[in-house]
Amino acid sequence: MNVQNASLIVDMTRSLPPVAPSFNSALGVSLRGIASRSDLAGLLRAATPIGSNRDRAAARMWLAPRYPELGDERRVIVTNGTQSALLLFLRIHAPIGSVILAEHLSYGVLSNLARAAGVRVRGVPLDSEGMIPDEFERLCRESSPVALYCNPTVHNPTTSTLPAERRVAIAAIARRFGVKIFEDEPLGLLHPDAPSPIAALVPEASWYTMGMTKCLAQGIRVAFCVIPKGIDIPMELGDVGRLSYWLPSPLSLALVTEMIENGLAQTILGEISRECQRRQELACDLLRNFPILCPPRSMHLWLQLPARATEEQIVPKLASQGVLVRGSAQFITEVQGKGVNALRLSLSSPSSLELVYKGLKLIATLISF
Ligand SMILES: Cc1ncc(COP(=O)(O)O)c(C=O)c1O
């Protein structure tokens, strides 16, 4: 992309949260809290696989608004982010050469992780409400998948939230075909009223993961996972449990635990939520005449392009004016899959509301309907 001549750069490619105003002070208070811990040296001596009981109790508290049914912290493990959790899950449940299903468009990194794990992804068709249960069932019959990766709450990239009836239908189909589920809900706490996780409907065969990337900070590298009910952790992890690539750094984890316990993580989440709301309202106002999907507090929006303006033309055209966005092709999960001529605009990653305004104004002038 040629952005060299642009005087303004608005990067709307990555879905990172806006910086919360109280982040620095919250970090200072929490780091001082950790520094006063009498077990600090022991804490850093070695990483604790899955986290300590204290960390897992904090994780349970954090997850409770979205997953009250999870029971006690014995089902929770901590990893150094969702990507590691997903790779761990694939290593455990998806043998090399097996097939997994995922929404036809989804988290862009999924296809890289699947390649690394030696598994093939087939994309489940979507409509405006998300994954279509009949299509999921068809692919279960056709492809004998071992697992489903899904992101049903404010889906990346289309922003749809799967309705409760579909979650129930998908859970029933997964159970019937013996398909394990990896449910990724990084935005869950920004949308606490979304229907219950699919994982809660098939607790015996699901991993549910909520990373801290969107609701605290990507650089902290901590994700909480709820593993299947009734299975003990060493048994679920098997040999992969001995590898260290997925373990959280003890310092990062201690920080997250401290911030949940002292309530500052929740304060930051509230600030992120309010800033997302401001940006979403601005976007809905500026692009009111465009076919966009952008629910309240969404970190990104989905813009369907008219047939005469393809994403292959529009993405570089916007880049030449300094506005960086992603086209639907970047979210295709199946090797032979096709894009849908749409753009994902991240509203949350530009550093200010003013930059979001400038980026969206440029988009509104460059794309005419
Ligand atoms: C759907 C989805 N899952 C997970 C992540 C983040 O993963 P991690 O916890 O490894 O930062 C992202 C984006 O950054 C995402 O869009």
XYZ file of C-alpha atoms and ligand atoms in Angstrom:
385
model
C 0.000 0.000 0.000
C 1.286 3.427 -0.838
C 0.769 5.690 2.154
C 3.915 7.734 1.666
C 2.265 10.807 0.246
C -0.523 11.003 2.756
C -0.248 13.831 5.281
C -2.569 12.060 7.674
C -2.396 8.413 8.756
C -5.422 6.879 10.405
C -4.801 3.214 11.064
C -8.126 1.405 11.325
C -6.715 -2.055 10.697
C -6.104 -3.466 14.166
C -8.856 -3.963 16.682
C -7.016 -2.701 19.748
C -8.901 -0.997 22.577
C -8.685 2.763 23.131
C -6.316 3.730 25.935
C -8.265 4.222 29.170
C -7.589 7.590 30.877
C -6.888 5.961 34.240
C -4.620 3.245 32.820
C -1.297 4.716 34.014
C -2.460 5.453 37.531
C -4.177 2.050 37.809
C -0.978 0.387 36.667
C 1.078 2.340 39.224
C -1.218 1.414 42.111
C -1.342 -2.236 41.048
C 2.415 -2.583 40.516
C 2.980 -1.142 44.007
C 0.489 -3.707 45.308
C 2.475 -6.517 43.682
C 5.790 -5.105 44.935
C 4.541 -5.377 48.508
C 3.698 -9.082 48.190
C 5.801 -11.222 50.491
C 5.803 -14.073 47.954
C 7.184 -11.913 45.119
C 10.525 -13.718 44.667
C 8.819 -17.099 44.715
C 6.220 -15.806 42.283
C 8.824 -14.987 39.651
C 11.024 -17.996 40.247
C 9.011 -20.121 37.806
C 5.878 -19.752 35.733
C 2.843 -21.484 37.214
C 1.151 -23.591 34.563
C -2.566 -22.678 34.469
C -2.140 -19.976 37.171
C -2.311 -20.188 40.984
C -5.573 -20.747 42.858
C -5.623 -17.015 43.614
C -5.198 -16.129 39.912
C -7.924 -18.557 38.906
C -10.304 -17.214 41.559
C -9.729 -13.700 40.142
C -10.322 -15.080 36.639
C -13.584 -16.592 37.755
C -14.668 -13.225 39.167
C -13.782 -11.526 35.859
C -15.649 -14.112 33.774
C -18.740 -14.224 36.000
C -20.815 -11.535 34.201
C -20.636 -13.605 30.990
C -20.302 -17.125 32.312
C -21.926 -17.457 35.749
C -22.544 -21.176 35.157
C -18.858 -22.058 35.041
C -18.854 -23.194 38.663
C -15.708 -22.800 40.719
C -12.228 -21.857 39.576
C -11.150 -25.481 39.114
C -12.343 -25.298 35.503
C -10.297 -22.166 34.747
C -6.812 -22.146 33.252
C -4.743 -19.111 32.309
C -2.688 -18.804 29.121
C -0.538 -16.065 27.601
C -3.322 -15.000 25.243
C -6.102 -16.418 23.108
C -3.835 -17.399 20.251
C -1.848 -19.716 22.524
C -5.049 -21.107 24.004
C -6.360 -21.876 20.535
C -3.136 -23.557 19.490
C -3.204 -25.559 22.706
C -6.798 -26.595 22.001
C -5.924 -27.594 18.415
C -2.925 -29.638 19.567
C -5.156 -31.469 22.047
C -8.330 -31.944 20.011
C -7.414 -31.657 16.326
C -4.979 -34.298 15.054
C -2.783 -33.370 12.087
C -4.827 -33.656 8.885
C -8.190 -33.295 10.630
C -10.863 -30.730 9.735
C -12.159 -27.959 11.937
C -15.062 -25.641 11.164
C -15.179 -21.889 11.709
C -17.355 -18.998 10.599
C -16.677 -18.412 6.884
C -15.193 -15.025 7.794
C -13.430 -14.869 11.118
C -10.435 -13.782 13.188
C -7.701 -13.440 10.559
C -5.069 -15.318 12.563
C -7.167 -18.487 12.688
C -5.945 -19.708 9.309
C -2.282 -19.182 10.355
C -2.841 -21.120 13.569
C -4.637 -23.911 11.719
C -1.714 -24.160 9.300
C 0.726 -24.304 12.203
C -1.325 -27.109 13.754
C -1.622 -28.983 10.436
C -5.428 -28.854 10.321
C -7.775 -27.804 7.537
C -10.489 -25.196 8.073
C -13.879 -25.295 6.402
C -15.952 -22.121 6.574
C -19.550 -22.201 7.777
C -21.719 -19.762 5.779
C -23.015 -16.708 7.625
C -26.040 -14.475 7.304
C -26.818 -11.211 9.049
C -27.290 -13.029 12.391
C -24.061 -15.022 12.184
C -23.415 -18.740 11.679
C -26.310 -20.609 10.040
C -27.133 -23.745 12.067
C -28.352 -25.762 9.025
C -25.069 -25.054 7.260
C -23.133 -26.067 10.356
C -25.059 -29.337 10.380
C -24.439 -29.887 6.651
C -20.689 -29.425 7.135
C -20.704 -31.740 10.149
C -22.163 -34.428 7.858
C -19.893 -33.645 4.897
C -16.537 -33.067 6.579
C -16.556 -34.984 9.876
C -14.940 -32.057 11.700
C -13.348 -32.611 15.079
C -13.998 -29.093 16.336
C -15.673 -25.752 15.769
C -13.944 -22.413 16.392
C -16.535 -19.659 16.860
C -16.748 -16.032 17.868
C -20.486 -15.511 18.340
C -20.540 -12.253 20.326
C -19.961 -9.145 18.206
C -18.283 -11.308 15.625
C -14.977 -10.324 14.135
C -15.313 -8.996 11.440
C -19.078 -8.653 10.753
C -20.237 -7.461 14.258
C -23.193 -9.893 14.347
C -24.197 -11.441 17.677
C -25.582 -14.938 17.353
C -29.140 -15.065 18.766
C -29.937 -17.416 21.655
C -31.972 -19.851 19.485
C -29.050 -20.337 17.118
C -26.679 -20.918 20.023
C -29.010 -23.634 21.307
C -29.251 -25.193 17.816
C -25.475 -25.140 17.294
C -24.872 -26.628 20.745
C -27.301 -29.476 19.978
C -25.705 -30.193 16.584
C -22.192 -30.137 18.062
C -23.267 -32.589 20.743
C -24.949 -34.885 18.191
C -21.853 -35.013 15.959
C -19.306 -35.126 18.796
C -17.729 -31.827 17.696
C -15.646 -30.012 20.321
C -16.132 -26.265 20.597
C -13.627 -23.457 21.068
C -15.623 -20.307 21.781
C -13.653 -17.071 21.613
C -15.341 -14.149 23.336
C -12.828 -11.332 23.687
C -15.537 -8.635 23.644
C -17.976 -10.365 25.990
C -17.640 -7.919 28.883
C -18.427 -4.968 26.616
C -21.684 -6.740 25.697
C -22.806 -8.354 28.958
C -26.385 -8.709 27.701
C -25.429 -11.004 24.811
C -27.034 -14.456 25.020
C -25.268 -17.075 27.146
C -22.104 -18.571 25.657
C -22.528 -21.684 23.502
C -19.926 -23.275 25.794
C -22.365 -23.052 28.693
C -24.803 -25.170 26.652
C -22.237 -27.919 25.897
C -20.012 -27.648 28.991
C -18.702 -31.199 28.699
C -17.073 -30.566 25.302
C -16.217 -26.852 25.154
C -13.377 -24.485 25.756
C -14.485 -20.911 26.382
C -11.796 -18.212 26.183
C -11.792 -14.552 27.085
C -8.507 -12.753 26.505
C -7.612 -9.469 28.236
C -6.577 -7.921 24.898
C -9.767 -5.948 24.275
C -10.848 -5.106 27.814
C -7.513 -4.249 29.430
C -4.425 -4.236 27.162
C -3.111 -6.440 24.376
C 0.464 -6.242 25.692
C -0.442 -7.910 28.983
C -0.743 -11.292 27.204
C -3.222 -13.015 29.489
C -6.323 -15.017 28.555
C -8.696 -16.969 30.769
C -10.050 -20.299 29.523
C -12.833 -22.440 30.909
C -12.137 -26.064 30.051
C -14.735 -28.846 29.845
C -16.750 -29.728 32.898
C -15.994 -32.993 34.639
C -12.483 -33.365 33.170
C -9.391 -32.798 35.254
C -6.837 -30.386 33.879
C -3.771 -32.656 33.546
C -5.947 -35.145 31.691
C -7.284 -32.477 29.324
C -3.824 -31.012 28.655
C -2.004 -34.316 28.236
C 1.556 -34.028 26.882
C 1.090 -30.452 25.705
C 0.747 -29.475 29.349
C 4.530 -29.843 29.657
C 5.309 -27.215 26.992
C 5.865 -23.676 28.181
C 4.920 -21.676 25.077
C 1.395 -21.037 26.333
C 2.218 -20.142 29.959
C 1.496 -16.570 31.073
C 4.373 -14.541 32.449
C 3.985 -14.644 36.261
C 4.412 -10.868 36.488
C 1.695 -10.157 33.905
C -0.616 -12.592 35.573
C 0.063 -11.168 39.046
C -0.737 -7.738 37.625
C -4.049 -8.867 36.132
C -5.003 -10.659 39.358
C -4.147 -7.570 41.410
C -6.150 -5.306 39.072
C -9.208 -7.559 39.239
C -8.967 -7.842 43.021
C -8.541 -4.085 43.564
C -11.285 -3.267 41.054
C -9.089 -1.195 38.727
C -9.447 -3.655 35.842
C -13.206 -3.109 36.067
C -12.673 0.681 36.111
C -10.566 0.441 32.942
C -13.161 -1.789 31.299
C -15.812 0.882 32.055
C -13.647 3.587 30.490
C -12.979 1.476 27.382
C -16.685 0.757 27.103
C -17.628 4.468 27.276
C -14.996 5.460 24.707
C -16.176 2.671 22.373
C -19.721 3.984 22.763
C -18.619 7.541 21.847
C -16.775 6.286 18.757
C -19.659 4.040 17.697
C -22.133 6.953 17.956
C -19.823 9.163 15.907
C -19.445 6.463 13.221
C -23.180 5.785 13.040
C -23.779 9.505 12.612
C -21.067 10.152 9.983
C -21.867 7.016 7.965
C -25.651 7.157 8.456
C -26.279 6.915 4.709
C -23.977 3.909 4.288
C -24.878 0.233 4.713
C -22.984 -0.323 7.949
C -23.315 -2.737 10.849
C -22.080 -1.290 14.118
C -23.834 -2.211 17.371
C -23.436 -0.058 20.505
C -19.917 -0.187 22.023
C -18.585 -2.130 19.032
C -14.835 -1.701 18.511
C -15.218 -2.078 14.763
C -17.774 -1.629 12.027
C -18.637 -3.551 8.894
C -19.261 -1.626 5.699
C -20.773 -3.394 2.703
C -19.451 -1.945 -0.555
C -21.531 -1.452 -3.699
C -20.734 -3.903 -6.536
C -19.142 -1.165 -8.634
C -16.523 -0.426 -5.940
C -14.554 -3.528 -5.084
C -12.558 -3.889 -1.899
C -9.471 -4.589 -4.051
C -9.825 -1.044 -5.453
C -11.041 0.721 -2.344
C -8.493 -0.543 0.226
C -5.447 0.827 -1.699
C -7.351 3.976 -2.650
C -8.041 4.722 1.020
C -4.437 3.824 1.904
C -3.135 6.352 -0.622
C -5.091 8.980 1.336
C -3.692 7.739 4.647
C -6.644 5.649 5.888
C -5.785 2.015 6.512
C -8.592 -0.552 6.656
C -9.056 -4.278 6.012
C -11.145 -5.852 3.280
C -13.225 -8.993 3.833
C -10.590 -11.149 2.076
C -8.357 -10.821 5.112
C -10.889 -12.694 7.224
C -11.550 -15.713 4.984
C -11.018 -18.914 6.935
C -11.208 -21.571 4.209
C -8.386 -21.804 1.669
C -10.774 -21.646 -1.305
C -13.191 -19.220 0.413
C -14.398 -15.990 -1.168
C -14.703 -12.472 0.204
C -17.982 -10.534 0.309
C -16.862 -7.076 -0.867
C -16.955 -5.356 2.493
C -14.586 -3.469 4.767
C -13.858 -3.788 8.460
C -13.024 -0.465 10.049
C -11.536 -0.528 13.517
C -12.929 2.421 15.463
C -10.998 1.642 18.603
C -7.382 1.644 17.485
C -6.864 5.280 16.349
C -5.414 7.179 19.292
C -8.168 9.820 19.492
C -11.807 10.481 18.671
C -10.584 13.286 16.411
C -8.572 10.813 14.304
C -11.586 8.523 14.040
C -13.593 11.527 12.828
C -10.987 12.432 10.196
C -10.689 8.834 8.991
C -14.419 8.340 8.676
C -14.880 11.715 6.925
C -12.324 10.676 4.324
C -14.010 7.320 3.871
C -17.386 9.015 3.464
C -15.995 11.269 0.725
C -14.056 8.580 -1.116
C -16.794 5.959 -1.193
C -20.003 7.104 -2.771
C -23.180 5.075 -2.864
C -11.697 -12.802 17.678
C -10.395 -12.489 18.362
N -9.905 -13.338 19.255
C -8.774 -13.074 19.920
C -8.055 -11.914 19.691
C -6.839 -11.603 20.483
O -6.079 -12.681 20.861
P -4.953 -12.561 21.991
O -5.663 -12.844 23.312
O -3.981 -13.648 21.650
O -4.362 -11.193 21.940
C -8.529 -11.007 18.733
C -7.855 -9.766 18.360
O -6.912 -9.279 18.694
C -9.729 -11.308 18.075
O -10.224 -10.449 17.180
